[in-house]
Tab-separated table of C-alpha atoms in Angstrom:
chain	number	residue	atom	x	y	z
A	1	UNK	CA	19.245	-172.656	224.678
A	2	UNK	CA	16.780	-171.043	227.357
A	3	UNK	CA	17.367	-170.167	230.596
A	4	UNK	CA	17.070	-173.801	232.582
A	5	UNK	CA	19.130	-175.499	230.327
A	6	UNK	CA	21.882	-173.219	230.550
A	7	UNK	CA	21.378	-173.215	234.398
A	8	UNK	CA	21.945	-177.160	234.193
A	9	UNK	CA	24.807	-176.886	232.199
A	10	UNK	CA	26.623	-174.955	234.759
A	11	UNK	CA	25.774	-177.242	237.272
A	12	UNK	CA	26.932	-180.139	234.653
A	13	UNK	CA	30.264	-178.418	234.610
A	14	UNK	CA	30.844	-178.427	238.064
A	15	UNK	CA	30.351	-182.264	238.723
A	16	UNK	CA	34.205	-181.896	236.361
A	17	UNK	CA	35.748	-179.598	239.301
A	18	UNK	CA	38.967	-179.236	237.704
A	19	UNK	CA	37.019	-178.234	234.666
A	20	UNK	CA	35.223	-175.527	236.808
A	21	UNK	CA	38.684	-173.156	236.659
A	22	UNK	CA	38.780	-170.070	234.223
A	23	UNK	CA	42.465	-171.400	233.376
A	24	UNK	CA	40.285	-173.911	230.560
A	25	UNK	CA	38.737	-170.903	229.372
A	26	UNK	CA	40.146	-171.919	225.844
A	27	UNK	CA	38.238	-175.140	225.886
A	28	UNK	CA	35.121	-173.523	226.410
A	29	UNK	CA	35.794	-170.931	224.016
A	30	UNK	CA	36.451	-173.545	221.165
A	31	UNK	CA	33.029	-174.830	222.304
A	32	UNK	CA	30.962	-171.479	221.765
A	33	UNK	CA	30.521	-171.920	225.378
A	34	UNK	CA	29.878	-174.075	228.341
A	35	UNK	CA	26.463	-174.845	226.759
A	36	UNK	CA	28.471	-175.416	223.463
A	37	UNK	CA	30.835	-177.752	225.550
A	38	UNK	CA	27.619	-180.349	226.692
A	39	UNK	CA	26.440	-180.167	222.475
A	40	UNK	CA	29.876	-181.051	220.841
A	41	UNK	CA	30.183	-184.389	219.870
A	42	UNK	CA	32.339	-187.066	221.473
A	43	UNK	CA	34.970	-187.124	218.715
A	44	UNK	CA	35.263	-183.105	218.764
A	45	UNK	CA	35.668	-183.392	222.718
A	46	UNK	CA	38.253	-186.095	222.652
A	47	UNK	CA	40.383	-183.819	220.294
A	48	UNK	CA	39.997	-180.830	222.248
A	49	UNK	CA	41.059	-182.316	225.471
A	50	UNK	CA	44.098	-183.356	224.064
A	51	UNK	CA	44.751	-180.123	222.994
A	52	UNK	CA	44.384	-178.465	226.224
A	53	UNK	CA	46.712	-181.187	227.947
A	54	UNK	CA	43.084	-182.666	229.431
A	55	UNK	CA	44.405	-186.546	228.930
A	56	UNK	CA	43.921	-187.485	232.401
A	57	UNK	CA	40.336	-186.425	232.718
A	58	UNK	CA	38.055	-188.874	231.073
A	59	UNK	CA	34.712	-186.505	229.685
A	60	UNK	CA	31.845	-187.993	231.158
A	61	UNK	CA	29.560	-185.202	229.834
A	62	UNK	CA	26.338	-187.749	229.813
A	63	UNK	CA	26.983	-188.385	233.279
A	64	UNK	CA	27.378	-184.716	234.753
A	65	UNK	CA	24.010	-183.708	232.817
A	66	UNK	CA	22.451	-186.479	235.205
A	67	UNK	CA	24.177	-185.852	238.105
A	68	UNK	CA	23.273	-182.119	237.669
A	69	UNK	CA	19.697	-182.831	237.282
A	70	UNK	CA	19.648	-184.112	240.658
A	71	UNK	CA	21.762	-181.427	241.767
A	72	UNK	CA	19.024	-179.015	240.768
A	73	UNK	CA	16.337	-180.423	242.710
A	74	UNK	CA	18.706	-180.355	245.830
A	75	UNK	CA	19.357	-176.389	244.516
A	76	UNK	CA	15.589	-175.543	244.461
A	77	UNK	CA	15.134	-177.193	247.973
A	78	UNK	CA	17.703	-175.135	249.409
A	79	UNK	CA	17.233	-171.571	247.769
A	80	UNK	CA	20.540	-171.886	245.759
A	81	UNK	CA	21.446	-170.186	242.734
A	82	UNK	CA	24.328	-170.499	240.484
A	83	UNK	CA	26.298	-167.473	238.601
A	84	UNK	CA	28.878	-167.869	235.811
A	85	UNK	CA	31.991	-165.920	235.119
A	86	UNK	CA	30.348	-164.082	232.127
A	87	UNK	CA	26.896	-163.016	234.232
A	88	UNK	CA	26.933	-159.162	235.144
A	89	UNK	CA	26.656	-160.001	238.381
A	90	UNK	CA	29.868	-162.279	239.186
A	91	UNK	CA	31.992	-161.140	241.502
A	92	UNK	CA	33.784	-157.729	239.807
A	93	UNK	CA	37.009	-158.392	240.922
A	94	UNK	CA	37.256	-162.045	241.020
A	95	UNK	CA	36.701	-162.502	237.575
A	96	UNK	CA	39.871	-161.246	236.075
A	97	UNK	CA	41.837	-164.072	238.289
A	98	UNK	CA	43.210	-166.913	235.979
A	99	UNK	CA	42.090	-170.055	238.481
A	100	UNK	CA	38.736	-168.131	239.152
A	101	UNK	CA	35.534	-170.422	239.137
A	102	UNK	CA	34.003	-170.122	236.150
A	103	UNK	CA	30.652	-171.156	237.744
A	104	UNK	CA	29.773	-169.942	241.427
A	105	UNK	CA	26.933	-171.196	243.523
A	106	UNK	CA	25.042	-168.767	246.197
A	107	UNK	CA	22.450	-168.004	248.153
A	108	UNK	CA	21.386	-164.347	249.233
A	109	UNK	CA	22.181	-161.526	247.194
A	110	UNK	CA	24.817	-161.580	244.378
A	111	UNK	CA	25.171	-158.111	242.675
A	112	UNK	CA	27.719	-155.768	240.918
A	113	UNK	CA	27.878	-152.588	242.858
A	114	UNK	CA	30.768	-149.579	243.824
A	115	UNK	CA	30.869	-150.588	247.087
A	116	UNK	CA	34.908	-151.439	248.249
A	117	UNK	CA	35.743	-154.950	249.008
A	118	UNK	CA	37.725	-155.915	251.931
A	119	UNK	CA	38.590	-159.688	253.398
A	120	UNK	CA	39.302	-159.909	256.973
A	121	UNK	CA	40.832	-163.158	257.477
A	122	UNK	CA	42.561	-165.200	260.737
A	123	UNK	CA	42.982	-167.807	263.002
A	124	UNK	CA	40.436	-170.167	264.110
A	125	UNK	CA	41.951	-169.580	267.505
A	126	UNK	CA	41.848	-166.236	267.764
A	127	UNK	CA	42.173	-164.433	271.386
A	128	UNK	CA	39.259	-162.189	272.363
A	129	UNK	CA	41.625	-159.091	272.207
A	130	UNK	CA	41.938	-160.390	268.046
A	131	UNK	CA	38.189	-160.362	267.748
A	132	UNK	CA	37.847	-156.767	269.902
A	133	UNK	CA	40.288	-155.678	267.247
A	134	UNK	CA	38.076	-157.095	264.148
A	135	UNK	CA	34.912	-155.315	265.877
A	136	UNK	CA	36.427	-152.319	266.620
A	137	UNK	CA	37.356	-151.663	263.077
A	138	UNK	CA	34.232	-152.540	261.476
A	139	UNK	CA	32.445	-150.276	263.757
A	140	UNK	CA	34.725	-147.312	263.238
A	141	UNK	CA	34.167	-148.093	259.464
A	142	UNK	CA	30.354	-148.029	259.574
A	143	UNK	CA	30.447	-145.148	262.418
A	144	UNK	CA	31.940	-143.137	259.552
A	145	UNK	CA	30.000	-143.661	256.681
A	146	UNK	CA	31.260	-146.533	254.978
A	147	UNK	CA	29.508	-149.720	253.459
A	148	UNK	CA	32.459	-152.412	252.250
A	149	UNK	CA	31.237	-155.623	251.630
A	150	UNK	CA	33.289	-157.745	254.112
A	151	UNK	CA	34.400	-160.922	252.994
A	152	UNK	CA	35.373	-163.846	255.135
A	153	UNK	CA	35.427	-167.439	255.143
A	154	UNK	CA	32.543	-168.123	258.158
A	155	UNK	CA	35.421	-170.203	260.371
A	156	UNK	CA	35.719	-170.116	263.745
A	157	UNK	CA	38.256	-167.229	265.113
A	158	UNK	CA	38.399	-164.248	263.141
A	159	UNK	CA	35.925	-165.258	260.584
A	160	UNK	CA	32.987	-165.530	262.322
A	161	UNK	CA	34.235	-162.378	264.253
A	162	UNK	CA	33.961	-160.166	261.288
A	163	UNK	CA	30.828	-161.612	260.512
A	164	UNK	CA	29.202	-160.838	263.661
A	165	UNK	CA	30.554	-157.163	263.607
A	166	UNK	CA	28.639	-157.059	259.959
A	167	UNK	CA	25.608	-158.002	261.299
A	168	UNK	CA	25.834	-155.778	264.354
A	169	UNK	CA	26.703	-152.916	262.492
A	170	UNK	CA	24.465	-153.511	259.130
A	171	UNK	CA	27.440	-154.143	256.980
A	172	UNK	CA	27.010	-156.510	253.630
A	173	UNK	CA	28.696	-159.850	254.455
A	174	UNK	CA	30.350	-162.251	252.128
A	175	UNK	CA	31.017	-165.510	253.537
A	176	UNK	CA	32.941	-168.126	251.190
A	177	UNK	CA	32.407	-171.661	252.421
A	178	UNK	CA	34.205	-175.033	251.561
A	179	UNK	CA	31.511	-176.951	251.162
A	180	UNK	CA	28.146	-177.118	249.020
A	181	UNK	CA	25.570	-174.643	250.398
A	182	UNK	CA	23.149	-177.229	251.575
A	183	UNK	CA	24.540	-177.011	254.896
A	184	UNK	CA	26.796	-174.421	257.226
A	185	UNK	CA	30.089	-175.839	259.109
A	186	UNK	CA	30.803	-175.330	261.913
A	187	UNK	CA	27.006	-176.328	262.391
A	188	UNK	CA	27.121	-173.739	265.264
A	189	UNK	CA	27.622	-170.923	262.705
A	190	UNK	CA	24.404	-171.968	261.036
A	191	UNK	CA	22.339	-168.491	262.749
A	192	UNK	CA	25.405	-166.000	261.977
A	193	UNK	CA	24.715	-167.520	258.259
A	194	UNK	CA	20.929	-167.414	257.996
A	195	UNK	CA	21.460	-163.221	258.861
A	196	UNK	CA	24.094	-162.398	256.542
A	197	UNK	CA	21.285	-163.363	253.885
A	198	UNK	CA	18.767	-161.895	256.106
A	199	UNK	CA	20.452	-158.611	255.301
A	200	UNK	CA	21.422	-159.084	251.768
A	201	UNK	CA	24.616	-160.197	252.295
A	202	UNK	CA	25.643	-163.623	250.156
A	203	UNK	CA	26.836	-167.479	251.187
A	204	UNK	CA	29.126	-168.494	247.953
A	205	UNK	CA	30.736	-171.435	247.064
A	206	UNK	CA	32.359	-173.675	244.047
A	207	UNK	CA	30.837	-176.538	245.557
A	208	UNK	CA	28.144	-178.544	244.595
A	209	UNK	CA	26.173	-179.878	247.329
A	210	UNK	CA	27.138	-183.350	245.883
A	211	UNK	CA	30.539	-182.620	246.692
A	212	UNK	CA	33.059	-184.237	249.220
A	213	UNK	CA	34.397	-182.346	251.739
A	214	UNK	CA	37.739	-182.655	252.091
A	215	UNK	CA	40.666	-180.634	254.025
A	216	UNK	CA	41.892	-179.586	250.307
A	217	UNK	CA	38.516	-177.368	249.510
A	218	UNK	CA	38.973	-174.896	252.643
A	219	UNK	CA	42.119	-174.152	251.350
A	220	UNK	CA	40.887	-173.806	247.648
A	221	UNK	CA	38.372	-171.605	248.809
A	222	UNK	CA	40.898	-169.299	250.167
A	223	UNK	CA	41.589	-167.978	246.533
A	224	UNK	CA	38.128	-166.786	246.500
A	225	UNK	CA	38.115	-164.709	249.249
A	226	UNK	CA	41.715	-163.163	248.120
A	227	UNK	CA	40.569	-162.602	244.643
A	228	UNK	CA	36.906	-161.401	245.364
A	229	UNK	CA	38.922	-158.293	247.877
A	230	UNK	CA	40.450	-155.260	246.850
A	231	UNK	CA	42.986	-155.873	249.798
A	232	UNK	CA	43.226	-158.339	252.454
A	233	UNK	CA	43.681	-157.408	256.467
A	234	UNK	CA	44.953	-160.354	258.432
A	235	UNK	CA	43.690	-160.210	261.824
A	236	UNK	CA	45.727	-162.261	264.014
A	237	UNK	CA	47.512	-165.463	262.282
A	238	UNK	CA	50.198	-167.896	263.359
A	239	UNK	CA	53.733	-168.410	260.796
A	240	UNK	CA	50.990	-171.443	259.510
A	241	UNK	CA	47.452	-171.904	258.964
A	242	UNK	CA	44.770	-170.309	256.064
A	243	UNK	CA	45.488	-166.496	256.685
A	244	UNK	CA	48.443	-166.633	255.198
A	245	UNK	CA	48.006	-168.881	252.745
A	246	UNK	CA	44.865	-166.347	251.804
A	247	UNK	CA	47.641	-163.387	252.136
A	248	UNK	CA	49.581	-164.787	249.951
A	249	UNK	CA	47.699	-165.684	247.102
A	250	UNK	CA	45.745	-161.637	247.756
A	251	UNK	CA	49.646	-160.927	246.836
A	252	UNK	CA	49.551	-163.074	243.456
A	253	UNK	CA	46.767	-161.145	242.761
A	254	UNK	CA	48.196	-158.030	243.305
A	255	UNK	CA	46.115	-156.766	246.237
A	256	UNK	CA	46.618	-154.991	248.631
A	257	UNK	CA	47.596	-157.113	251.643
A	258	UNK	CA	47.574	-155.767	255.516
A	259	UNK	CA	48.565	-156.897	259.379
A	260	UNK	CA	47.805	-156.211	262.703
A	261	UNK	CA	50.659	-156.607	264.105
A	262	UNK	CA	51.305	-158.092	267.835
A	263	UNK	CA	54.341	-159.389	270.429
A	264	UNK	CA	56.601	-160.864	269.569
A	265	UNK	CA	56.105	-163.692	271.704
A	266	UNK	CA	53.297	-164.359	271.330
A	267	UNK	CA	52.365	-167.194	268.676
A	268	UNK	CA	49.205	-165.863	267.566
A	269	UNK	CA	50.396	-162.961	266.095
A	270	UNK	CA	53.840	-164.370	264.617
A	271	UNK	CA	52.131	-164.671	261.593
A	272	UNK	CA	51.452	-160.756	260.998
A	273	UNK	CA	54.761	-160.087	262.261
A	274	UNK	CA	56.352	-162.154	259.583
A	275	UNK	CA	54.356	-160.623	256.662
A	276	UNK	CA	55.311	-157.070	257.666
A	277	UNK	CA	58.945	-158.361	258.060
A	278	UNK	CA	58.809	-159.591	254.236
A	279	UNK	CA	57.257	-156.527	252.959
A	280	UNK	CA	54.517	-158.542	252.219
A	281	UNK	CA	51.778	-156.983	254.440
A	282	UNK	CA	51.200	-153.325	255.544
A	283	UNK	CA	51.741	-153.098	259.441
A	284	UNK	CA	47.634	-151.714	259.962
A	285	UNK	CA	46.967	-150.501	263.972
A	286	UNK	CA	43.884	-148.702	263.534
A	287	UNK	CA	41.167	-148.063	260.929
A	288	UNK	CA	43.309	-144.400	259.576
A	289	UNK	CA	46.149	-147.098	258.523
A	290	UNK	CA	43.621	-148.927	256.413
A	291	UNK	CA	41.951	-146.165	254.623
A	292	UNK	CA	45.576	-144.181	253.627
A	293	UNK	CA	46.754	-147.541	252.338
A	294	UNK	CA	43.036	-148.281	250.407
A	295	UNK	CA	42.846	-144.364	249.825
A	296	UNK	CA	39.454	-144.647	250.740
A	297	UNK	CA	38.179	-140.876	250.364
A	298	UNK	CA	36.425	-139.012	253.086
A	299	UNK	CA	32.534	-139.166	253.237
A	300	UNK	CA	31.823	-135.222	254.408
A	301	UNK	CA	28.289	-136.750	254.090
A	302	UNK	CA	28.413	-139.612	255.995
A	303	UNK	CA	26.135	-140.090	259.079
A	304	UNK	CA	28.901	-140.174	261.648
A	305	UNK	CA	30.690	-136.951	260.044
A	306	UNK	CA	27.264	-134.858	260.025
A	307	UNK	CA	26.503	-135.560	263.434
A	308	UNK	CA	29.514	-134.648	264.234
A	309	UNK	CA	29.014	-131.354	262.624
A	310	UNK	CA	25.776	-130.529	263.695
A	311	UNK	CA	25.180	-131.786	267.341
A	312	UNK	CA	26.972	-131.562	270.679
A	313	UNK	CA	30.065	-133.553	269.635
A	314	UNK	CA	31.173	-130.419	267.532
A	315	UNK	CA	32.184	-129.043	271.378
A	316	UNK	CA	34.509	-132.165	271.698
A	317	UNK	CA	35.937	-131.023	268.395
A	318	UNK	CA	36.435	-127.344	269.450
A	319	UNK	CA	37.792	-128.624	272.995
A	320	UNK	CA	40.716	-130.595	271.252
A	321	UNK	CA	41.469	-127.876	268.984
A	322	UNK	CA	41.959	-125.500	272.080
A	323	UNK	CA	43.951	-128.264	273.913
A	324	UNK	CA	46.442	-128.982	270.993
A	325	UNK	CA	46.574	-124.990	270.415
A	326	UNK	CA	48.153	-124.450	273.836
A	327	UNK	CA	49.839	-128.021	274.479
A	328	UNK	CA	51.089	-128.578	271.372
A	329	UNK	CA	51.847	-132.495	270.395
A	330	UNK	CA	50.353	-134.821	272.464
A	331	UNK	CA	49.650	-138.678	272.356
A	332	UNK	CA	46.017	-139.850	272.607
A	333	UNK	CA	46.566	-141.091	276.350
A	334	UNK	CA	47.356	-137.258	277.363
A	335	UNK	CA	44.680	-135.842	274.890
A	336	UNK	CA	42.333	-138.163	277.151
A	337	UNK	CA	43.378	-136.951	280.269
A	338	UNK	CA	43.915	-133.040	279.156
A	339	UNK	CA	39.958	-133.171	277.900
A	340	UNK	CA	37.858	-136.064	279.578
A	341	UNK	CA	36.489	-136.812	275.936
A	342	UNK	CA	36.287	-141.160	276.481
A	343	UNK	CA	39.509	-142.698	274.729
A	344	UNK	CA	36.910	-144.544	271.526
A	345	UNK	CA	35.340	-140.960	271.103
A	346	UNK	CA	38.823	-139.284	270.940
A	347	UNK	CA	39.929	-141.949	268.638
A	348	UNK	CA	37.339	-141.422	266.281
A	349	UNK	CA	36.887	-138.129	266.555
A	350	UNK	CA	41.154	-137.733	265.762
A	351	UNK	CA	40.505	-139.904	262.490
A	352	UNK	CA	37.895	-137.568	261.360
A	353	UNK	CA	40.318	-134.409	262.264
A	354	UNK	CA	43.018	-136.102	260.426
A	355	UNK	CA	41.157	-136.904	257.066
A	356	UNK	CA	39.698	-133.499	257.339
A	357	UNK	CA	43.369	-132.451	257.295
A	358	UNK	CA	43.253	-130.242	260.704
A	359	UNK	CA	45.803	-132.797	262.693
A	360	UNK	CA	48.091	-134.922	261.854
A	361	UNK	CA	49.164	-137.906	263.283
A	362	UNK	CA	53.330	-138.107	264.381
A	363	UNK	CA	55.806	-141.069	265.467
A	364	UNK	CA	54.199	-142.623	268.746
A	365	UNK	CA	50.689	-141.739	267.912
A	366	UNK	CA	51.165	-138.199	268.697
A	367	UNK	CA	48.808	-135.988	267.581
A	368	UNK	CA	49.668	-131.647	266.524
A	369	UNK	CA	47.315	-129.172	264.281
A	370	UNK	CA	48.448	-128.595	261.205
């Protein structure tokens, strides 16, 4: 079969969306494929439902094939591209999940590389010191030499925070969306979208653009974004909403789940509070917390690290040395005062220190040599 039949036959299989689940892997198997699946005949089909407990689905396999030719010329309109579970360049990690899609569609750039994978998921009313926190991370991330893809879900809130802070600071964004990729909801995300491809980042979905939208496929969606990550950090997230529903299905996965934590009063963070209280989440308050719990290895090559080594900031390093060698432990508040070096500097440059194994951090953020 060449190349633009198979393409169609993917598309067939996703006008069947419960079909489009790696958990009827068998079926497909028995069929030589999903190809194999659209060439069987009607009698062979009818028995292999019933053997894979299919009774209530009624194979219209005639049907899809027509409804997928249409769906093609929408596709070609629209710049969108499907991948299937077997391509090299499905998602890595999402592909060993049992209820993974076994077709995906996307637009952008879709490929298999080293590079760490890390969701950062919230409410849709997040607070603007929520979204300082998503920003700040990313940029202490990408200050130091890192290049995750970030995955997200393109909501309002947190979502289209961590977005943003992608584009801003040139990191590869993934955004998973709950709809067919004709379109972009909320409409007013549409620009933040049209970037992340701009800079080879990718728009995936399950969902054809045929598809209805309903409540149901944000939440389905969510099991992308937890099994496409190597750990998921929620942001900010009331006791309800998709966060945690994305938390805990990263924890069916066995990822690696993380929390900001916050007050408890307030709402917005109850949420994280709870998933650190059920040893579900790691309690995360700055960007050192995430890589010890990723074990994310130093980059001595990275941009940030060399300039630190090599220019004038290498006098802020020797200046907090000197302080710490006659004050002994100090917080990051006194460190500020004791050397004038601004608080985001000090933080930074204390992270580097710390990986580099010349401080350590203590109880109360305290900071000694070691």
């Amino acid at each position: 079969m060449n190349s633009e039949n198979a393409i169609l036959t993917q598309v067939a299989l996703t006008m069947a969306p419960r079909l489009n689940n790696a958990l009827y892997t068998p079926l497909f198997q028995q069929c030589g494929g999903i190809a194999g699946f659209f060439q069987e005949t009607d009698a062979n089909i009818e028995v292999l439902f019933r053997e894979n407990n299919l009774t209530n689905i009624q194979p219209e396999r005639s049907r899809w094939l027509k409804m997928a030719e249409q769906e093609l010329k929408v596709m070609e309109k629209h710049h969108i591209q499907t991948c299937g579970i077997e391509d090299p360049n499905y998602p890595r990690l999402l592909k060993f999940c049992a209820d993974a899609p076994l077709v995906l569609f996307y637009k952008g750039t879709l490929e298999n590389t080293d590079a760490k994978n890390i969701a950062i998921v919230g409410t849709r009313k997040a607070t603007e010191l929520g979204k300082k926190r998503v920003d700040t991370f990313l940029r202490e991330i990408a200050g130091m030499g890192y290049r995750p893809n970030v995955i997200s879900g393109l909501a309002y809130g947190i979502d289209i925070a961590a977005h943003s802070a992608c584009i801003h600071y040139t990191l590869k964004a993934q955004a998973v969306l709950g709809h067919g990729l004709h379109m972009i909801y909320p409409a007013s995300h549409k620009n933040i979208a049209e970037k992340i491809v701009e800079q080879g980042g990718t728009l995936l979905s399950e969902f054809p653009t045929c598809a209805q939208i309903l409540p149901t496929n944000f939440l389905q969606r969510n099991r992308i974004v937890a099994g496409m990550s190597e750990a998921v950090l929620v942001a900010e997230s009331p006791v309800k909403g998709g966060a945690m529903a994305t938390a805990r299905q990263a924890l069916s996965y066995s990822r690696e789940v993380m929390a900001i934590p916050g007050r408890p009063e307030d709402t917005n963070s109850a949420g994280c509070n709870l998933l650190i209280k059920q040893n579900i989440a790691a309690l995360v308050e700055n960007v050192a917390d995430i890589l010890k719990i990723l074990n994310w290895a130093p980059l001595p090559t990275s941009p940030y690290q060399t300039s630190l080594d090599l220019f004038p900031e290498s006098d802020d390093e020797t200046l907090l040395k000197e302080t710490l060698t006659r004050t002994g432990e100090q917080n990051i508040d006194q460190l500020h005062q004791l050397t004038r070096i601004p608080v985001h500097d000090l933080s930074v440059l204390l992270l580097k220190m710390e990986l580099e194994g010349v401080v350590m951090q203590l109880p109360g953020k305290c900071y000694a040599l070691i």
